[in-house]
């Protein structure tokens, strides 16, 4: 999702304008400040949508938009830049040049529910359909190895949009990163916007639940290295001989996404200090969901030091931070995508690097 090169990954949640630790970002702000979503950001601005639960339309004075509707909560399935680039070039060009079609496709990536209902992946049920903002249905497909997909009638079964990062917290809902663009069936067939685009082969889609990606479940190491947004952490684990450790045993791992590493000059001044920093992101022999991280509690990390869980609530949304001794209070690592399940534990994505005691003196 985010480029693995430091020069290309300096835009991040951590460096967004006007941000302090008492703020939160809207979905649109997240898309347009986190790396890897430039195309989606541009398309959202081009479409000029009012995502108020009705049909896609240009802005009007009596409607409320995705960022300001206080009566609803929003889920955004966000395709990465690579997801858009994987589209047939002719289709991508058509979407870009046809405002109605662009609104239709983007609306197929949005779900709005009453404010008191959840917008996390907990709302998704395998094989069930949900009606998206544009009025058309998408279907949730689950695999034996625990992967989850959200597909439209226009998505081929061999290239379904996989939810690769889930439950990124925003002021107005949650964002789930998807590997492919979700396509209503009528976009592929060339039919009108009102043409039925739901899956037509009910039995085939039921079969998807047990046949898609039916390989063994992914280890934590596999998850980190197969998720582009965490490729730099994968590289560091490999460089310092820690990657294999996360393939066995049970772990909870706090994984900084790529732009977080632009905030520190290095991962350590020596081999040992770098290993200590990386190990400070893992809890051995304990699998902790986000709900089990108790506010104010200490966790013993794999390097022998402790980190502390801090909780803040913004407009009824609780955000958790995992702080090391050398992280400043105003720059605590925020858990932006919790509860990514692997076969040997849990991965929580953070927007900053956890800094253990002595990190600053070791040249991080």
mmCIF file of C-alpha atoms in Angstrom:
data_model
loop_
_atom_site.group_PDB
_atom_site.id
_atom_site.type_symbol
_atom_site.label_atom_id
_atom_site.label_comp_id
_atom_site.label_asym_id
_atom_site.label_seq_id
_atom_site.Cartn_x
_atom_site.Cartn_y
_atom_site.Cartn_z
ATOM 1 C CA UNK A 1 0.000 0.000 0.000
ATOM 2 C CA UNK A 2 2.788 2.389 0.878
ATOM 3 C CA UNK A 3 6.102 2.539 -0.944
ATOM 4 C CA UNK A 4 8.913 0.810 0.899
ATOM 5 C CA UNK A 5 11.358 3.614 0.113
ATOM 6 C CA UNK A 6 11.680 6.271 2.780
ATOM 7 C CA UNK A 7 11.700 9.156 0.304
ATOM 8 C CA UNK A 8 8.342 8.144 -1.096
ATOM 9 C CA UNK A 9 6.629 7.456 2.228
ATOM 10 C CA UNK A 10 6.946 10.680 4.197
ATOM 11 C CA UNK A 11 3.245 11.554 4.021
ATOM 12 C CA UNK A 12 1.463 9.828 6.877
ATOM 13 C CA UNK A 13 -1.158 10.059 9.555
ATOM 14 C CA UNK A 14 1.601 10.977 11.931
ATOM 15 C CA UNK A 15 2.565 14.063 9.956
ATOM 16 C CA UNK A 16 -0.834 15.285 8.838
ATOM 17 C CA UNK A 17 -1.514 19.022 9.158
ATOM 18 C CA UNK A 18 -2.907 20.331 12.431
ATOM 19 C CA UNK A 19 -2.699 16.911 14.040
ATOM 20 C CA UNK A 20 -1.993 16.462 17.703
ATOM 21 C CA UNK A 21 -2.734 13.490 19.879
ATOM 22 C CA UNK A 22 -6.175 14.834 20.751
ATOM 23 C CA UNK A 23 -7.410 14.910 17.184
ATOM 24 C CA UNK A 24 -8.738 12.359 14.788
ATOM 25 C CA UNK A 25 -8.979 12.319 11.021
ATOM 26 C CA UNK A 26 -11.945 11.837 8.719
ATOM 27 C CA UNK A 27 -11.943 9.071 6.136
ATOM 28 C CA UNK A 28 -11.134 11.498 3.347
ATOM 29 C CA UNK A 29 -8.251 12.984 5.340
ATOM 30 C CA UNK A 30 -6.841 9.502 5.970
ATOM 31 C CA UNK A 31 -7.053 8.584 2.275
ATOM 32 C CA UNK A 32 -5.365 11.821 1.222
ATOM 33 C CA UNK A 33 -2.575 11.823 3.823
ATOM 34 C CA UNK A 34 -1.571 8.168 4.144
ATOM 35 C CA UNK A 35 0.708 6.918 1.380
ATOM 36 C CA UNK A 36 -0.503 4.635 -1.387
ATOM 37 C CA UNK A 37 -3.989 6.074 -2.013
ATOM 38 C CA UNK A 38 -3.237 8.984 -4.352
ATOM 39 C CA UNK A 39 -5.544 7.708 -7.094
ATOM 40 C CA UNK A 40 -8.457 7.178 -4.690
ATOM 41 C CA UNK A 41 -7.898 10.632 -3.174
ATOM 42 C CA UNK A 42 -7.934 12.237 -6.623
ATOM 43 C CA UNK A 43 -11.036 10.297 -7.655
ATOM 44 C CA UNK A 44 -12.885 11.282 -4.465
ATOM 45 C CA UNK A 45 -12.148 14.930 -5.168
ATOM 46 C CA UNK A 46 -13.073 14.603 -8.855
ATOM 47 C CA UNK A 47 -16.381 12.879 -8.073
ATOM 48 C CA UNK A 48 -17.309 15.573 -5.522
ATOM 49 C CA UNK A 49 -19.694 13.121 -3.886
ATOM 50 C CA UNK A 50 -22.253 13.757 -1.181
ATOM 51 C CA UNK A 51 -22.291 10.367 0.541
ATOM 52 C CA UNK A 52 -25.509 10.834 2.458
ATOM 53 C CA UNK A 53 -27.118 7.449 1.837
ATOM 54 C CA UNK A 54 -28.943 8.502 -1.308
ATOM 55 C CA UNK A 55 -27.920 8.139 -4.917
ATOM 56 C CA UNK A 56 -24.593 9.662 -5.924
ATOM 57 C CA UNK A 57 -24.965 13.326 -6.680
ATOM 58 C CA UNK A 58 -22.996 16.507 -6.880
ATOM 59 C CA UNK A 59 -22.941 18.734 -3.848
ATOM 60 C CA UNK A 60 -26.012 20.673 -2.823
ATOM 61 C CA UNK A 61 -26.743 23.012 0.048
ATOM 62 C CA UNK A 62 -29.264 20.729 1.751
ATOM 63 C CA UNK A 63 -27.280 17.511 1.837
ATOM 64 C CA UNK A 64 -24.531 16.325 4.149
ATOM 65 C CA UNK A 65 -21.333 14.678 3.059
ATOM 66 C CA UNK A 66 -19.309 11.668 4.155
ATOM 67 C CA UNK A 67 -17.253 13.708 6.599
ATOM 68 C CA UNK A 68 -20.040 15.702 8.243
ATOM 69 C CA UNK A 69 -23.156 13.556 8.495
ATOM 70 C CA UNK A 70 -23.696 13.233 12.247
ATOM 71 C CA UNK A 71 -26.538 10.712 11.843
ATOM 72 C CA UNK A 72 -24.572 7.979 10.096
ATOM 73 C CA UNK A 73 -21.310 6.113 10.399
ATOM 74 C CA UNK A 74 -19.363 5.167 7.299
ATOM 75 C CA UNK A 75 -17.326 2.202 6.132
ATOM 76 C CA UNK A 76 -14.958 2.886 3.250
ATOM 77 C CA UNK A 77 -13.425 -0.020 1.330
ATOM 78 C CA UNK A 78 -10.316 1.727 0.031
ATOM 79 C CA UNK A 79 -8.524 0.351 -3.048
ATOM 80 C CA UNK A 80 -4.788 0.977 -3.127
ATOM 81 C CA UNK A 81 -3.058 2.702 -6.032
ATOM 82 C CA UNK A 82 -1.935 -0.741 -7.175
ATOM 83 C CA UNK A 83 -5.554 -1.909 -7.155
ATOM 84 C CA UNK A 84 -6.518 0.806 -9.619
ATOM 85 C CA UNK A 85 -3.427 0.146 -11.733
ATOM 86 C CA UNK A 86 -4.442 -3.518 -11.965
ATOM 87 C CA UNK A 87 -7.653 -2.574 -13.776
ATOM 88 C CA UNK A 88 -7.886 -2.948 -17.524
ATOM 89 C CA UNK A 89 -6.441 0.372 -18.825
ATOM 90 C CA UNK A 90 -9.504 1.001 -20.991
ATOM 91 C CA UNK A 91 -11.844 0.532 -18.027
ATOM 92 C CA UNK A 92 -9.707 2.752 -15.792
ATOM 93 C CA UNK A 93 -9.719 5.483 -18.428
ATOM 94 C CA UNK A 94 -13.490 5.149 -18.825
ATOM 95 C CA UNK A 95 -14.032 5.484 -15.072
ATOM 96 C CA UNK A 96 -11.750 8.507 -14.929
ATOM 97 C CA UNK A 97 -13.447 10.327 -17.816
ATOM 98 C CA UNK A 98 -17.090 9.591 -16.959
ATOM 99 C CA UNK A 99 -18.195 11.440 -13.816
ATOM 100 C CA UNK A 100 -21.410 9.436 -13.428
ATOM 101 C CA UNK A 101 -19.524 6.161 -13.734
ATOM 102 C CA UNK A 102 -16.836 7.384 -11.319
ATOM 103 C CA UNK A 103 -19.483 8.296 -8.733
ATOM 104 C CA UNK A 104 -21.125 4.918 -9.268
ATOM 105 C CA UNK A 105 -17.895 2.964 -8.755
ATOM 106 C CA UNK A 106 -16.795 4.984 -5.711
ATOM 107 C CA UNK A 107 -20.271 4.675 -4.228
ATOM 108 C CA UNK A 108 -19.873 0.902 -4.487
ATOM 109 C CA UNK A 109 -16.983 1.174 -2.005
ATOM 110 C CA UNK A 110 -19.023 2.977 0.664
ATOM 111 C CA UNK A 111 -21.444 1.677 3.271
ATOM 112 C CA UNK A 112 -23.347 3.943 5.627
ATOM 113 C CA UNK A 113 -25.222 2.746 8.702
ATOM 114 C CA UNK A 114 -26.959 4.511 11.611
ATOM 115 C CA UNK A 115 -24.464 6.077 13.990
ATOM 116 C CA UNK A 116 -24.995 3.498 16.734
ATOM 117 C CA UNK A 117 -24.147 0.544 14.458
ATOM 118 C CA UNK A 118 -20.650 -0.841 13.921
ATOM 119 C CA UNK A 119 -18.611 -0.205 10.779
ATOM 120 C CA UNK A 120 -15.829 -2.670 11.580
ATOM 121 C CA UNK A 121 -15.392 -6.031 9.872
ATOM 122 C CA UNK A 122 -17.514 -7.487 12.687
ATOM 123 C CA UNK A 123 -20.545 -6.423 10.632
ATOM 124 C CA UNK A 124 -19.510 -8.593 7.675
ATOM 125 C CA UNK A 125 -20.966 -12.089 7.498
ATOM 126 C CA UNK A 126 -19.539 -14.704 5.151
ATOM 127 C CA UNK A 127 -21.669 -15.253 2.020
ATOM 128 C CA UNK A 128 -24.029 -12.418 2.926
ATOM 129 C CA UNK A 129 -24.777 -9.392 0.758
ATOM 130 C CA UNK A 130 -24.720 -5.788 1.896
ATOM 131 C CA UNK A 131 -26.223 -2.847 0.029
ATOM 132 C CA UNK A 132 -23.616 -0.242 -0.764
ATOM 133 C CA UNK A 133 -24.055 3.516 -1.019
ATOM 134 C CA UNK A 134 -24.817 3.373 -4.755
ATOM 135 C CA UNK A 135 -27.747 1.038 -4.084
ATOM 136 C CA UNK A 136 -26.104 -2.147 -5.405
ATOM 137 C CA UNK A 137 -25.114 -5.242 -3.449
ATOM 138 C CA UNK A 138 -21.642 -6.542 -2.710
ATOM 139 C CA UNK A 139 -20.954 -9.928 -1.138
ATOM 140 C CA UNK A 140 -18.605 -10.972 1.638
ATOM 141 C CA UNK A 141 -16.554 -14.062 0.768
ATOM 142 C CA UNK A 142 -14.465 -15.883 3.360
ATOM 143 C CA UNK A 143 -11.713 -18.432 2.806
ATOM 144 C CA UNK A 144 -10.624 -21.407 4.883
ATOM 145 C CA UNK A 145 -7.423 -19.640 5.893
ATOM 146 C CA UNK A 146 -9.321 -16.725 7.424
ATOM 147 C CA UNK A 147 -9.032 -14.213 4.605
ATOM 148 C CA UNK A 148 -12.001 -11.997 3.842
ATOM 149 C CA UNK A 149 -13.057 -10.533 0.490
ATOM 150 C CA UNK A 150 -15.705 -8.010 -0.541
ATOM 151 C CA UNK A 151 -16.730 -8.523 -4.160
ATOM 152 C CA UNK A 152 -19.139 -7.180 -6.713
ATOM 153 C CA UNK A 153 -20.715 -8.928 -9.674
ATOM 154 C CA UNK A 154 -17.952 -7.539 -11.885
ATOM 155 C CA UNK A 155 -15.071 -9.026 -9.897
ATOM 156 C CA UNK A 156 -13.634 -12.245 -11.253
ATOM 157 C CA UNK A 157 -13.355 -15.000 -8.642
ATOM 158 C CA UNK A 158 -9.619 -15.291 -9.300
ATOM 159 C CA UNK A 159 -8.995 -11.627 -8.443
ATOM 160 C CA UNK A 160 -11.445 -10.704 -5.696
ATOM 161 C CA UNK A 161 -10.882 -7.614 -3.530
ATOM 162 C CA UNK A 162 -9.236 -8.936 -0.381
ATOM 163 C CA UNK A 163 -9.463 -6.910 2.824
ATOM 164 C CA UNK A 164 -5.726 -6.656 3.474
ATOM 165 C CA UNK A 165 -5.867 -4.095 6.305
ATOM 166 C CA UNK A 166 -9.023 -3.733 8.377
ATOM 167 C CA UNK A 167 -10.640 -1.346 10.832
ATOM 168 C CA UNK A 168 -8.508 1.762 10.341
ATOM 169 C CA UNK A 169 -10.152 4.200 12.758
ATOM 170 C CA UNK A 170 -11.523 7.553 11.537
ATOM 171 C CA UNK A 171 -13.676 10.204 13.215
ATOM 172 C CA UNK A 172 -16.632 9.160 11.077
ATOM 173 C CA UNK A 173 -16.194 5.409 10.738
ATOM 174 C CA UNK A 174 -13.645 2.845 9.618
ATOM 175 C CA UNK A 175 -11.595 2.157 6.521
ATOM 176 C CA UNK A 176 -10.763 -1.292 5.171
ATOM 177 C CA UNK A 177 -7.971 -1.457 2.601
ATOM 178 C CA UNK A 178 -8.780 -3.742 -0.353
ATOM 179 C CA UNK A 179 -6.391 -5.293 -2.861
ATOM 180 C CA UNK A 180 -8.616 -4.808 -5.934
ATOM 181 C CA UNK A 181 -11.232 -2.312 -7.026
ATOM 182 C CA UNK A 182 -14.761 -3.499 -6.211
ATOM 183 C CA UNK A 183 -16.696 -3.628 -9.481
ATOM 184 C CA UNK A 184 -20.480 -3.690 -9.913
ATOM 185 C CA UNK A 185 -21.360 -6.186 -12.621
ATOM 186 C CA UNK A 186 -22.844 -3.521 -14.858
ATOM 187 C CA UNK A 187 -19.511 -1.689 -15.034
ATOM 188 C CA UNK A 188 -17.931 -4.717 -16.707
ATOM 189 C CA UNK A 189 -20.892 -5.550 -18.957
ATOM 190 C CA UNK A 190 -21.391 -1.948 -20.031
ATOM 191 C CA UNK A 191 -24.962 -1.851 -18.741
ATOM 192 C CA UNK A 192 -26.647 1.191 -17.251
ATOM 193 C CA UNK A 193 -26.192 2.275 -13.651
ATOM 194 C CA UNK A 194 -29.499 0.748 -12.626
ATOM 195 C CA UNK A 195 -28.816 -2.668 -14.150
ATOM 196 C CA UNK A 196 -28.757 -5.499 -11.614
ATOM 197 C CA UNK A 197 -25.131 -6.224 -10.768
ATOM 198 C CA UNK A 198 -25.436 -8.721 -7.928
ATOM 199 C CA UNK A 199 -23.829 -12.142 -8.138
ATOM 200 C CA UNK A 200 -25.954 -14.399 -10.309
ATOM 201 C CA UNK A 201 -24.404 -17.739 -9.419
ATOM 202 C CA UNK A 202 -25.510 -18.300 -5.831
ATOM 203 C CA UNK A 203 -24.064 -21.803 -5.540
ATOM 204 C CA UNK A 204 -20.728 -20.757 -6.980
ATOM 205 C CA UNK A 205 -20.389 -18.005 -4.420
ATOM 206 C CA UNK A 206 -21.251 -20.363 -1.614
ATOM 207 C CA UNK A 207 -18.452 -22.570 -2.925
ATOM 208 C CA UNK A 208 -16.050 -19.627 -2.759
ATOM 209 C CA UNK A 209 -16.240 -19.777 0.997
ATOM 210 C CA UNK A 210 -14.336 -23.052 1.075
ATOM 211 C CA UNK A 211 -12.285 -22.940 -2.134
ATOM 212 C CA UNK A 212 -10.779 -19.461 -2.398
ATOM 213 C CA UNK A 213 -7.231 -19.245 -1.091
ATOM 214 C CA UNK A 214 -7.619 -22.573 0.636
ATOM 215 C CA UNK A 215 -3.934 -22.761 1.539
ATOM 216 C CA UNK A 216 -2.734 -22.987 5.129
ATOM 217 C CA UNK A 217 -3.314 -19.862 7.181
ATOM 218 C CA UNK A 218 -0.651 -17.184 7.150
ATOM 219 C CA UNK A 219 1.845 -16.820 9.968
ATOM 220 C CA UNK A 220 2.574 -13.401 11.422
ATOM 221 C CA UNK A 221 5.756 -13.288 9.347
ATOM 222 C CA UNK A 222 3.783 -14.055 6.196
ATOM 223 C CA UNK A 223 1.223 -11.381 6.995
ATOM 224 C CA UNK A 224 3.882 -8.715 7.599
ATOM 225 C CA UNK A 225 5.817 -9.541 4.437
ATOM 226 C CA UNK A 226 2.786 -10.019 2.177
ATOM 227 C CA UNK A 227 1.184 -6.723 3.221
ATOM 228 C CA UNK A 228 2.757 -3.868 1.266
ATOM 229 C CA UNK A 229 2.021 -1.309 3.955
ATOM 230 C CA UNK A 230 4.382 -3.162 6.337
ATOM 231 C CA UNK A 231 7.139 -4.107 3.883
ATOM 232 C CA UNK A 232 9.795 -2.025 5.651
ATOM 233 C CA UNK A 233 9.200 -3.820 8.973
ATOM 234 C CA UNK A 234 9.540 -7.098 7.063
ATOM 235 C CA UNK A 235 12.867 -5.928 5.632
ATOM 236 C CA UNK A 236 14.176 -4.963 9.071
ATOM 237 C CA UNK A 237 13.061 -8.258 10.635
ATOM 238 C CA UNK A 238 14.863 -10.111 7.865
ATOM 239 C CA UNK A 239 18.004 -7.980 8.123
ATOM 240 C CA UNK A 240 18.310 -8.525 11.882
ATOM 241 C CA UNK A 241 17.424 -12.224 11.929
ATOM 242 C CA UNK A 242 14.016 -12.020 13.627
ATOM 243 C CA UNK A 243 11.582 -12.924 10.865
ATOM 244 C CA UNK A 244 11.620 -16.675 11.423
ATOM 245 C CA UNK A 245 10.877 -16.205 15.137
ATOM 246 C CA UNK A 246 7.485 -14.729 14.248
ATOM 247 C CA UNK A 247 6.614 -17.787 12.175
ATOM 248 C CA UNK A 248 6.422 -20.024 15.239
ATOM 249 C CA UNK A 249 5.062 -19.660 18.741
ATOM 250 C CA UNK A 250 2.255 -17.291 19.712
ATOM 251 C CA UNK A 251 2.655 -13.522 19.470
ATOM 252 C CA UNK A 252 0.985 -10.148 19.613
ATOM 253 C CA UNK A 253 2.912 -7.780 17.357
ATOM 254 C CA UNK A 254 2.576 -4.008 16.988
ATOM 255 C CA UNK A 255 3.749 -3.341 13.428
ATOM 256 C CA UNK A 256 4.553 0.215 12.297
ATOM 257 C CA UNK A 257 3.402 0.902 8.766
ATOM 258 C CA UNK A 258 6.014 2.131 6.309
ATOM 259 C CA UNK A 259 5.740 5.935 6.778
ATOM 260 C CA UNK A 260 6.429 5.522 10.501
ATOM 261 C CA UNK A 261 10.080 4.798 9.758
ATOM 262 C CA UNK A 262 10.483 8.209 8.127
ATOM 263 C CA UNK A 263 10.058 9.661 11.624
ATOM 264 C CA UNK A 264 13.287 8.104 12.960
ATOM 265 C CA UNK A 265 16.791 8.348 11.456
ATOM 266 C CA UNK A 266 17.554 4.633 11.845
ATOM 267 C CA UNK A 267 16.438 1.529 13.692
ATOM 268 C CA UNK A 268 19.567 1.544 15.844
ATOM 269 C CA UNK A 269 23.236 2.433 16.008
ATOM 270 C CA UNK A 270 24.291 -1.202 16.436
ATOM 271 C CA UNK A 271 23.067 -4.699 15.597
ATOM 272 C CA UNK A 272 21.999 -5.331 19.196
ATOM 273 C CA UNK A 273 20.181 -2.010 19.620
ATOM 274 C CA UNK A 274 18.296 -2.545 16.346
ATOM 275 C CA UNK A 275 17.207 -6.034 17.424
ATOM 276 C CA UNK A 276 16.083 -4.636 20.773
ATOM 277 C CA UNK A 277 13.990 -1.964 19.068
ATOM 278 C CA UNK A 278 12.316 -4.505 16.789
ATOM 279 C CA UNK A 279 11.688 -6.946 19.655
ATOM 280 C CA UNK A 280 10.069 -4.092 21.577
ATOM 281 C CA UNK A 281 7.168 -4.369 19.123
ATOM 282 C CA UNK A 282 6.282 -7.958 20.083
ATOM 283 C CA UNK A 283 4.693 -9.724 23.047
ATOM 284 C CA UNK A 284 5.670 -13.396 23.249
ATOM 285 C CA UNK A 285 3.308 -16.235 24.168
ATOM 286 C CA UNK A 286 0.289 -13.957 24.448
ATOM 287 C CA UNK A 287 -2.379 -13.285 21.817
ATOM 288 C CA UNK A 288 -4.165 -10.029 22.632
ATOM 289 C CA UNK A 289 -7.065 -8.606 20.678
ATOM 290 C CA UNK A 290 -7.543 -4.852 20.755
ATOM 291 C CA UNK A 291 -10.351 -5.283 23.309
ATOM 292 C CA UNK A 292 -7.898 -7.057 25.648
ATOM 293 C CA UNK A 293 -5.462 -4.133 25.714
ATOM 294 C CA UNK A 294 -6.531 -2.509 28.970
ATOM 295 C CA UNK A 295 -6.207 1.252 29.207
ATOM 296 C CA UNK A 296 -3.249 2.179 31.422
ATOM 297 C CA UNK A 297 -1.890 -1.361 31.641
ATOM 298 C CA UNK A 298 1.697 -2.427 30.986
ATOM 299 C CA UNK A 299 2.818 -5.124 28.549
ATOM 300 C CA UNK A 300 6.118 -6.952 28.807
ATOM 301 C CA UNK A 301 7.693 -6.833 25.371
ATOM 302 C CA UNK A 302 10.066 -9.401 23.876
ATOM 303 C CA UNK A 303 13.162 -7.289 24.659
ATOM 304 C CA UNK A 304 12.331 -7.362 28.386
ATOM 305 C CA UNK A 305 11.052 -3.775 28.657
ATOM 306 C CA UNK A 306 7.449 -2.667 29.062
ATOM 307 C CA UNK A 307 5.093 -0.572 26.963
ATOM 308 C CA UNK A 308 1.865 1.032 28.171
ATOM 309 C CA UNK A 309 -1.593 1.193 26.577
ATOM 310 C CA UNK A 310 -3.116 4.677 26.488
ATOM 311 C CA UNK A 311 -6.771 5.239 25.482
ATOM 312 C CA UNK A 312 -8.465 8.352 24.155
ATOM 313 C CA UNK A 313 -12.025 8.844 22.966
ATOM 314 C CA UNK A 314 -12.937 11.144 20.080
ATOM 315 C CA UNK A 315 -16.651 11.591 19.306
ATOM 316 C CA UNK A 316 -17.565 8.192 20.787
ATOM 317 C CA UNK A 317 -14.682 6.432 19.002
ATOM 318 C CA UNK A 318 -12.025 4.982 21.309
ATOM 319 C CA UNK A 319 -8.497 5.115 19.959
ATOM 320 C CA UNK A 320 -5.737 3.098 21.608
ATOM 321 C CA UNK A 321 -2.038 3.937 21.648
ATOM 322 C CA UNK A 322 0.887 1.719 22.614
ATOM 323 C CA UNK A 323 3.648 3.849 24.116
ATOM 324 C CA UNK A 324 7.269 3.116 24.853
ATOM 325 C CA UNK A 325 9.261 4.976 27.487
ATOM 326 C CA UNK A 326 10.951 7.178 24.872
ATOM 327 C CA UNK A 327 7.791 7.991 22.891
ATOM 328 C CA UNK A 328 6.591 11.511 23.678
ATOM 329 C CA UNK A 329 3.043 11.803 25.011
ATOM 330 C CA UNK A 330 2.077 14.013 22.070
ATOM 331 C CA UNK A 331 3.563 11.506 19.610
ATOM 332 C CA UNK A 332 2.355 8.160 20.909
ATOM 333 C CA UNK A 333 2.089 5.252 18.422
ATOM 334 C CA UNK A 334 -1.598 5.026 17.556
ATOM 335 C CA UNK A 335 -3.140 1.657 16.706
ATOM 336 C CA UNK A 336 -4.663 2.459 13.320
ATOM 337 C CA UNK A 337 -5.609 -1.056 12.189
ATOM 338 C CA UNK A 338 -6.119 -3.534 15.053
ATOM 339 C CA UNK A 339 -6.879 -7.258 15.128
ATOM 340 C CA UNK A 340 -5.263 -8.576 11.949
ATOM 341 C CA UNK A 341 -5.462 -12.294 12.641
ATOM 342 C CA UNK A 342 -2.679 -14.717 11.714
ATOM 343 C CA UNK A 343 -2.521 -18.422 12.488
ATOM 344 C CA UNK A 344 -0.065 -17.818 15.346
ATOM 345 C CA UNK A 345 -1.258 -14.528 16.761
ATOM 346 C CA UNK A 346 -2.474 -10.980 16.212
ATOM 347 C CA UNK A 347 -0.994 -8.003 14.361
ATOM 348 C CA UNK A 348 -1.931 -4.423 15.261
ATOM 349 C CA UNK A 349 -0.743 -1.767 12.809
ATOM 350 C CA UNK A 350 0.579 1.468 14.326
ATOM 351 C CA UNK A 351 1.312 4.876 12.844
ATOM 352 C CA UNK A 352 4.609 5.336 14.714
ATOM 353 C CA UNK A 353 7.550 3.240 15.866
ATOM 354 C CA UNK A 354 7.464 2.132 19.515
ATOM 355 C CA UNK A 355 10.572 3.488 21.255
ATOM 356 C CA UNK A 356 11.887 1.619 24.321
ATOM 357 C CA UNK A 357 13.797 3.254 27.155
ATOM 358 C CA UNK A 358 17.217 4.370 25.960
ATOM 359 C CA UNK A 359 16.186 4.465 22.317
ATOM 360 C CA UNK A 360 17.109 8.115 21.878
ATOM 361 C CA UNK A 361 20.553 7.627 23.410
ATOM 362 C CA UNK A 362 21.168 4.695 21.070
ATOM 363 C CA UNK A 363 20.751 6.899 18.020
ATOM 364 C CA UNK A 364 17.286 5.871 16.772
#
